[in-house]
Structure formats: structure tokens, C-alpha cells
Short mmCIF file of N, CA and C in Angstrom, two decimals:
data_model
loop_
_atom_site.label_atom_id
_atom_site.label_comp_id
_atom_site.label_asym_id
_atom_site.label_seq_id
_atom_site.Cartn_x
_atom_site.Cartn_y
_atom_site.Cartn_z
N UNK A 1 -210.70 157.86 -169.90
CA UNK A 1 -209.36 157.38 -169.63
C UNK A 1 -208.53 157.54 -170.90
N UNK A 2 -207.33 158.52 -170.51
CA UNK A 2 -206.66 158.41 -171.80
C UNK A 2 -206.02 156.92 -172.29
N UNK A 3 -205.71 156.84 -173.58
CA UNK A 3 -204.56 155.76 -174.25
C UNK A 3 -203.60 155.34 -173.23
N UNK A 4 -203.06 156.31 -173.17
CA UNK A 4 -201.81 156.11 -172.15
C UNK A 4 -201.73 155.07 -170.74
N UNK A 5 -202.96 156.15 -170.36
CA UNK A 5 -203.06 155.01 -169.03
C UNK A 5 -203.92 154.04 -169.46
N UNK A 6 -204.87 153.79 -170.48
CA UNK A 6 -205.10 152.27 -170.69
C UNK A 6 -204.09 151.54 -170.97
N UNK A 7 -202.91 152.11 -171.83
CA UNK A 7 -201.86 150.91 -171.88
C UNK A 7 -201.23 150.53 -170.90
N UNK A 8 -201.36 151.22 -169.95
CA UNK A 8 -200.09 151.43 -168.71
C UNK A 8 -200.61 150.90 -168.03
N UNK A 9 -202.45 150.52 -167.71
CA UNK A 9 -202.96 149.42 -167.34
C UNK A 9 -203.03 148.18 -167.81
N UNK A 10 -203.23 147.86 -169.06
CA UNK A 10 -202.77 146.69 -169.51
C UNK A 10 -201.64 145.96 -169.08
N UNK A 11 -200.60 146.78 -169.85
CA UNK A 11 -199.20 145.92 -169.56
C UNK A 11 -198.48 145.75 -167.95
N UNK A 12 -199.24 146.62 -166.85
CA UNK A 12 -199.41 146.14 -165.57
C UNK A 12 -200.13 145.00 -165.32
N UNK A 13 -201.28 144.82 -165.83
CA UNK A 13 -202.03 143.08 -165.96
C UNK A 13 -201.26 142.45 -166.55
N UNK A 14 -200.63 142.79 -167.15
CA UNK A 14 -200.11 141.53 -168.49
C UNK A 14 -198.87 141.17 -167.38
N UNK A 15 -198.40 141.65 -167.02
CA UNK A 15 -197.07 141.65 -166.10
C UNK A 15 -197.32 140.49 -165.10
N UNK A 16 -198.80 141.18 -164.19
CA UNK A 16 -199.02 140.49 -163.04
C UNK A 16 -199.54 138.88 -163.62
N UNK A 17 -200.29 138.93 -164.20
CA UNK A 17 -200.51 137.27 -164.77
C UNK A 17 -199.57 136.71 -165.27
N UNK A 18 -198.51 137.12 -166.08
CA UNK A 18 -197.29 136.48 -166.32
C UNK A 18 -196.55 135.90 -165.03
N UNK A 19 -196.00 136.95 -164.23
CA UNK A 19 -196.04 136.58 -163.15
C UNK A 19 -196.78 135.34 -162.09
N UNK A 20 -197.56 135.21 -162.44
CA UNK A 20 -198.73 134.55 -161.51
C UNK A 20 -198.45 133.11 -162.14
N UNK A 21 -198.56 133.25 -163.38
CA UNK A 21 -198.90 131.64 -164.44
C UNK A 21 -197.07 131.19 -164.08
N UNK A 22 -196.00 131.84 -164.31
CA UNK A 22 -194.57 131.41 -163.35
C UNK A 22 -194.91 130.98 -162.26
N UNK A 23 -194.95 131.46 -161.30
CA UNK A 23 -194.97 131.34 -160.06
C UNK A 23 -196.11 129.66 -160.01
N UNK A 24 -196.88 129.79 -160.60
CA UNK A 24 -197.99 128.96 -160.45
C UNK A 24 -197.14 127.38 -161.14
N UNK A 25 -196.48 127.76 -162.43
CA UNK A 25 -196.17 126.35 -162.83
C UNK A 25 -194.99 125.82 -161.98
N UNK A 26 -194.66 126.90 -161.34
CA UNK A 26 -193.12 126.40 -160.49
C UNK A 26 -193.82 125.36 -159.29
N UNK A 27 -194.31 125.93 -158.36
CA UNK A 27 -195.69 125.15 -157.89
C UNK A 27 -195.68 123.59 -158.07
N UNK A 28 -196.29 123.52 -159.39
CA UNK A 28 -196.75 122.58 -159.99
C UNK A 28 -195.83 121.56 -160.26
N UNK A 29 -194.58 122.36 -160.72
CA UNK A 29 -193.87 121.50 -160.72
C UNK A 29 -192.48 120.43 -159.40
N UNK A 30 -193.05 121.51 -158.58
CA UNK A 30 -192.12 120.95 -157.05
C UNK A 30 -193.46 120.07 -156.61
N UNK A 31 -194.93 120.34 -156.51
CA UNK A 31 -195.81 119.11 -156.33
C UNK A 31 -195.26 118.27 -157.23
N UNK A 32 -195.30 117.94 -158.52
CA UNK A 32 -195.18 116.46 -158.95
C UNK A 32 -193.97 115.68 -158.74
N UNK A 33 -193.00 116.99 -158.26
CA UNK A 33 -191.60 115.94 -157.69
C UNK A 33 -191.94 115.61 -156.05
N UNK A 34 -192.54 116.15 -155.62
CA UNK A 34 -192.55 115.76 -153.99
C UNK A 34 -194.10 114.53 -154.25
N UNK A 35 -194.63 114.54 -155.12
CA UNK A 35 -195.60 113.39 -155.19
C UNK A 35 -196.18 113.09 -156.35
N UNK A 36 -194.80 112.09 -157.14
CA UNK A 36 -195.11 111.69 -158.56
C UNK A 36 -196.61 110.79 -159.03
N UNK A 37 -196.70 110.13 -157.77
CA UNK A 37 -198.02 108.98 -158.06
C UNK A 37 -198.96 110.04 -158.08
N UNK A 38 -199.45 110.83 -157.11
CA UNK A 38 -200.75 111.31 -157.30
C UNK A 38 -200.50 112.48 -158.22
N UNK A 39 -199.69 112.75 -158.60
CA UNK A 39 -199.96 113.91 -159.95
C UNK A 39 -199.79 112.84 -160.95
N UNK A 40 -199.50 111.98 -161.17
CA UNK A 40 -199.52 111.27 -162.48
C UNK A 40 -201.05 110.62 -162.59
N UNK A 41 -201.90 110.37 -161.40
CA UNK A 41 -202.73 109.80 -161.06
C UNK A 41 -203.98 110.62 -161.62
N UNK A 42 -203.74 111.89 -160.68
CA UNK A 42 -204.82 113.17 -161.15
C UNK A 42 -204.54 113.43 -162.73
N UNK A 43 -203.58 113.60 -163.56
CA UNK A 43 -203.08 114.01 -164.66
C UNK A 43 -204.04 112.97 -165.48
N UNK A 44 -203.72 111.97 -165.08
CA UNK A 44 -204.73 111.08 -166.10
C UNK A 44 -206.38 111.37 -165.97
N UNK A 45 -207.06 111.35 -164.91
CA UNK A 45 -208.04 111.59 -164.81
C UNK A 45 -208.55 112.88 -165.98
N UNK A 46 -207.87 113.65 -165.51
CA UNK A 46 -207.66 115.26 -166.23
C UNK A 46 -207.72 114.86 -168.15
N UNK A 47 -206.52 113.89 -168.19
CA UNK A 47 -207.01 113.62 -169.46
C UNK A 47 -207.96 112.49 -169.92
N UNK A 48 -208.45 111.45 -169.64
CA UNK A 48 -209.48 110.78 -169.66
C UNK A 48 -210.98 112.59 -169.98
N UNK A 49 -211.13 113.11 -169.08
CA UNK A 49 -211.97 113.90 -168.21
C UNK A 49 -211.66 114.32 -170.11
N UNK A 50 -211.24 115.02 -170.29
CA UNK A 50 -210.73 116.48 -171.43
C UNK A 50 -210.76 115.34 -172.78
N UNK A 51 -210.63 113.90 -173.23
CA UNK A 51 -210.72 112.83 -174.19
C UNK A 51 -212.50 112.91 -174.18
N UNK A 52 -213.07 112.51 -173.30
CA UNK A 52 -214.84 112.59 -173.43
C UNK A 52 -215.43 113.77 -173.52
N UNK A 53 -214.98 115.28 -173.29
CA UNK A 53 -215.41 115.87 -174.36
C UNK A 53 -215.04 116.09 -175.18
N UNK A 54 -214.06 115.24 -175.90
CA UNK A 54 -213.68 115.56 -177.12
C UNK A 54 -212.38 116.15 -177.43
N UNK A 55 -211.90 116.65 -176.42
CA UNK A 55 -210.85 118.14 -176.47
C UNK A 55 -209.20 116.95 -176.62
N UNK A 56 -208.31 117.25 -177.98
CA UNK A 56 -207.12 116.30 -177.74
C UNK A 56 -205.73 117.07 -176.66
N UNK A 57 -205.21 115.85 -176.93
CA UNK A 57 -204.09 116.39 -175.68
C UNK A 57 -202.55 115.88 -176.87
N UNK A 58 -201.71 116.70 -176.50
CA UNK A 58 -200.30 116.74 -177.48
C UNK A 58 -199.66 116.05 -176.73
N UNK A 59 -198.42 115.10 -177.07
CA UNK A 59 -197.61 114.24 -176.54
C UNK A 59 -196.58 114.75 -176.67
N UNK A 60 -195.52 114.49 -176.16
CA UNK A 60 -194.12 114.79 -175.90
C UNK A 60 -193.75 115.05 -177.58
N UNK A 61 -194.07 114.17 -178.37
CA UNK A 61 -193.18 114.37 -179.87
C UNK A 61 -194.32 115.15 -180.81
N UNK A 62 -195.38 115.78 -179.98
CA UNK A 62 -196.16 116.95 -180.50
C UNK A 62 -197.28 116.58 -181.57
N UNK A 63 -197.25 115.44 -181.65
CA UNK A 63 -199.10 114.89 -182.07
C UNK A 63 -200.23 114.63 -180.99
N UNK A 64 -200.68 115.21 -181.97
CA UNK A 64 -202.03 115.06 -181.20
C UNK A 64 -202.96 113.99 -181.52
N UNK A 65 -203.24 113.15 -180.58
CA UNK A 65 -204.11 111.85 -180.48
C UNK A 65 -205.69 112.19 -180.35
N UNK A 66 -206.87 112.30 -181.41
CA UNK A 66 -207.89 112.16 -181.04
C UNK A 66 -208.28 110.94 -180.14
N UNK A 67 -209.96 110.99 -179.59
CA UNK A 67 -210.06 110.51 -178.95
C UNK A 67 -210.49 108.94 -179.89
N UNK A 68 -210.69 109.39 -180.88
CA UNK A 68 -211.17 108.03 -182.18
C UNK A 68 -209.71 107.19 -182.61
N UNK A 69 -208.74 108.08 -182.29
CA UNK A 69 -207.51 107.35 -182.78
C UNK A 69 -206.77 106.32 -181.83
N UNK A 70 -207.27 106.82 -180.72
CA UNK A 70 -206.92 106.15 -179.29
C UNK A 70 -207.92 105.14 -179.31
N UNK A 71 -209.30 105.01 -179.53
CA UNK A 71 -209.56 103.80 -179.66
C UNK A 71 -209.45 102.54 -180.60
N UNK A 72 -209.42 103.23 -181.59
CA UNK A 72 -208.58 102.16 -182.63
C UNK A 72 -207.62 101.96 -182.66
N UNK A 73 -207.04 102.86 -181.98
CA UNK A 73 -205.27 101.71 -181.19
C UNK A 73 -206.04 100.57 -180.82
N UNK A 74 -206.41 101.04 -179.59
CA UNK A 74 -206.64 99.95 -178.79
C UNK A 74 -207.42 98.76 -179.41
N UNK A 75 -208.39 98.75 -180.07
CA UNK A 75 -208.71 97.62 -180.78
C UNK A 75 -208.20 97.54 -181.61
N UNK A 76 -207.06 97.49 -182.08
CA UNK A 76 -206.42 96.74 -183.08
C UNK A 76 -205.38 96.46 -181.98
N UNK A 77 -204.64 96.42 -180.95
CA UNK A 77 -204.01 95.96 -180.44
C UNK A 77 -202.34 96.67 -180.64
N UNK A 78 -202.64 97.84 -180.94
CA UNK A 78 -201.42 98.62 -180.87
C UNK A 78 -200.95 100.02 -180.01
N UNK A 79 -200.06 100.49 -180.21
CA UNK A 79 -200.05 101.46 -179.56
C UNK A 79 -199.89 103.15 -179.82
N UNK A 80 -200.07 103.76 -179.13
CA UNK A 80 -201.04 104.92 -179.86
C UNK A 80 -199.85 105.59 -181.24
N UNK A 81 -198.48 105.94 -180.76
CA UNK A 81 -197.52 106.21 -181.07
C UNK A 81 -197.58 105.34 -182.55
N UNK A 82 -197.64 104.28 -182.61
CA UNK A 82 -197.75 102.94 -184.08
C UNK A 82 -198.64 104.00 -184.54
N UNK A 83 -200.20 104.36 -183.74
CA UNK A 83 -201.31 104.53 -184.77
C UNK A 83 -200.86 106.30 -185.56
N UNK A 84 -200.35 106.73 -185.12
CA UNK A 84 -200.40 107.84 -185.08
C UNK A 84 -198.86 108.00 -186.20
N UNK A 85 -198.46 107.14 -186.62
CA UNK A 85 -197.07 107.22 -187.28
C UNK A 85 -197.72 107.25 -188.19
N UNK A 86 -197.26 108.28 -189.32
CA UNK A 86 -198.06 108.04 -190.32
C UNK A 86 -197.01 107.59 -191.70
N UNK A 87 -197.02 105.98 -192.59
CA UNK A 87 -196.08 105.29 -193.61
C UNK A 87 -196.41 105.94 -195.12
N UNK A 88 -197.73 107.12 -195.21
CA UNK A 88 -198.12 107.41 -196.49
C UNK A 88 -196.73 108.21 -197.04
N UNK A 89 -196.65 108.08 -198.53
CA UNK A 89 -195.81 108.70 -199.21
C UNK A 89 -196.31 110.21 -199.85
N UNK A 90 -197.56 110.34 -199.60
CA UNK A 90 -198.28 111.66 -199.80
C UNK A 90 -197.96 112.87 -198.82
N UNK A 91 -197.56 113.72 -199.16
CA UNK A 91 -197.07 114.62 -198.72
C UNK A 91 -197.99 115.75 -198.44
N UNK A 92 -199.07 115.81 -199.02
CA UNK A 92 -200.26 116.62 -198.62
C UNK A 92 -199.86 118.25 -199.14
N UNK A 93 -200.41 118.73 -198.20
CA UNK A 93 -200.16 120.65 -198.71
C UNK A 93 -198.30 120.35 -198.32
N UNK A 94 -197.46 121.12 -199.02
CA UNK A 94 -196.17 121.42 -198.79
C UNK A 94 -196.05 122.69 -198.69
N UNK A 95 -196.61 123.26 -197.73
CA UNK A 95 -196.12 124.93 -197.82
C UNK A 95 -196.13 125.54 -199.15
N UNK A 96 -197.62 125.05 -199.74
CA UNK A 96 -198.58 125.93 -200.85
C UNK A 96 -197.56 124.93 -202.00
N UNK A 97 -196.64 124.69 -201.59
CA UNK A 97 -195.73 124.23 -203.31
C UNK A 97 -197.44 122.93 -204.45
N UNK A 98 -197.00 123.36 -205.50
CA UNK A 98 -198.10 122.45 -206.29
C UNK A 98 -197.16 121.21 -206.71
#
């Protein structure tokens, strides 16, 4: 198979799954407006499910909550957003600056 038509196969896949993953979240997203409880319902499961093996999940303001940080919220009696704020004055790596 020449180059050519391997690319010309590719970017025909690449097309059709683009396609597909649209079509699919549009979907997804007219289910959770026609039935907010049970997609909010399943959604949690999903993340509970994806927290026990380990795997984190990003929040709206784009941190990510391990599953160790979520429990020491909870036993200390706060909330995840508190635990996850971080008050240090250390600035850590700055984009390599010393």
C-alpha cells in the first residue's frame, strides 16, 4: 500500500470517529437534559467506580481530587474544594525560573 493511500485511509478514520465521538456527546447530552436524576445518579457511580481504582476525576475549576484527598476531606470535616485550595506561599517549579 502506497503512503498516499495509507494517509487517505487514516484521515478517513480520523474523520469518521470525530464524527462519531460528536454525534455521540450530543446524545449524551440531550439524555442528561431529558433525565437529570439518573445521569447524575449513574455519573456518580461511574465516579465512585473510576476513585477505587485509583484513576482521579477533574472538577469544573480543573483540579484534580485524588482519591486520598477526598478522604481526608471528609475526616476532617471539610470540603473537597477547602482541601484542595492550596494557602502555601511556595511557588514550586515557575516555568524553570530559579
Amino acid at each position: 500500500m502506497s503512503d498516499e493511500k495509507r494517509m487517505a485511509s487514516a484521515a478517513k478514520a480520523a474523520v469518521y470517529y470525530r464524527n462519531y465521538r460528536r454525534a455521540r456527546d450530543r446524545a449524551l447530552i440531550k439524555l442528561s437534559h431529558l433525565h437529570p436524576e439518573d445521569y447524575k445518579e449513574l455519573l456518580e457511580k461511574e465516579k465512585v467506580s473510576d476513585e477505587q481504582e485509583g484513576k482521579t476525576w477533574i472538577d469544573l475549576n480543573g483540579s484534580a481530587a485524588s482519591p486520598r484527598t477526598v478522604a481526608r476531606a471528609k475526616a476532617r470535616g471539610i470540603t473537597l474544594a477547602q482541601a484542595t485550595t492550596t494557602t502555601d506561599t511556595d511557588q514550586g517549579n515557575n516555568e524553570g525560573e530559579a
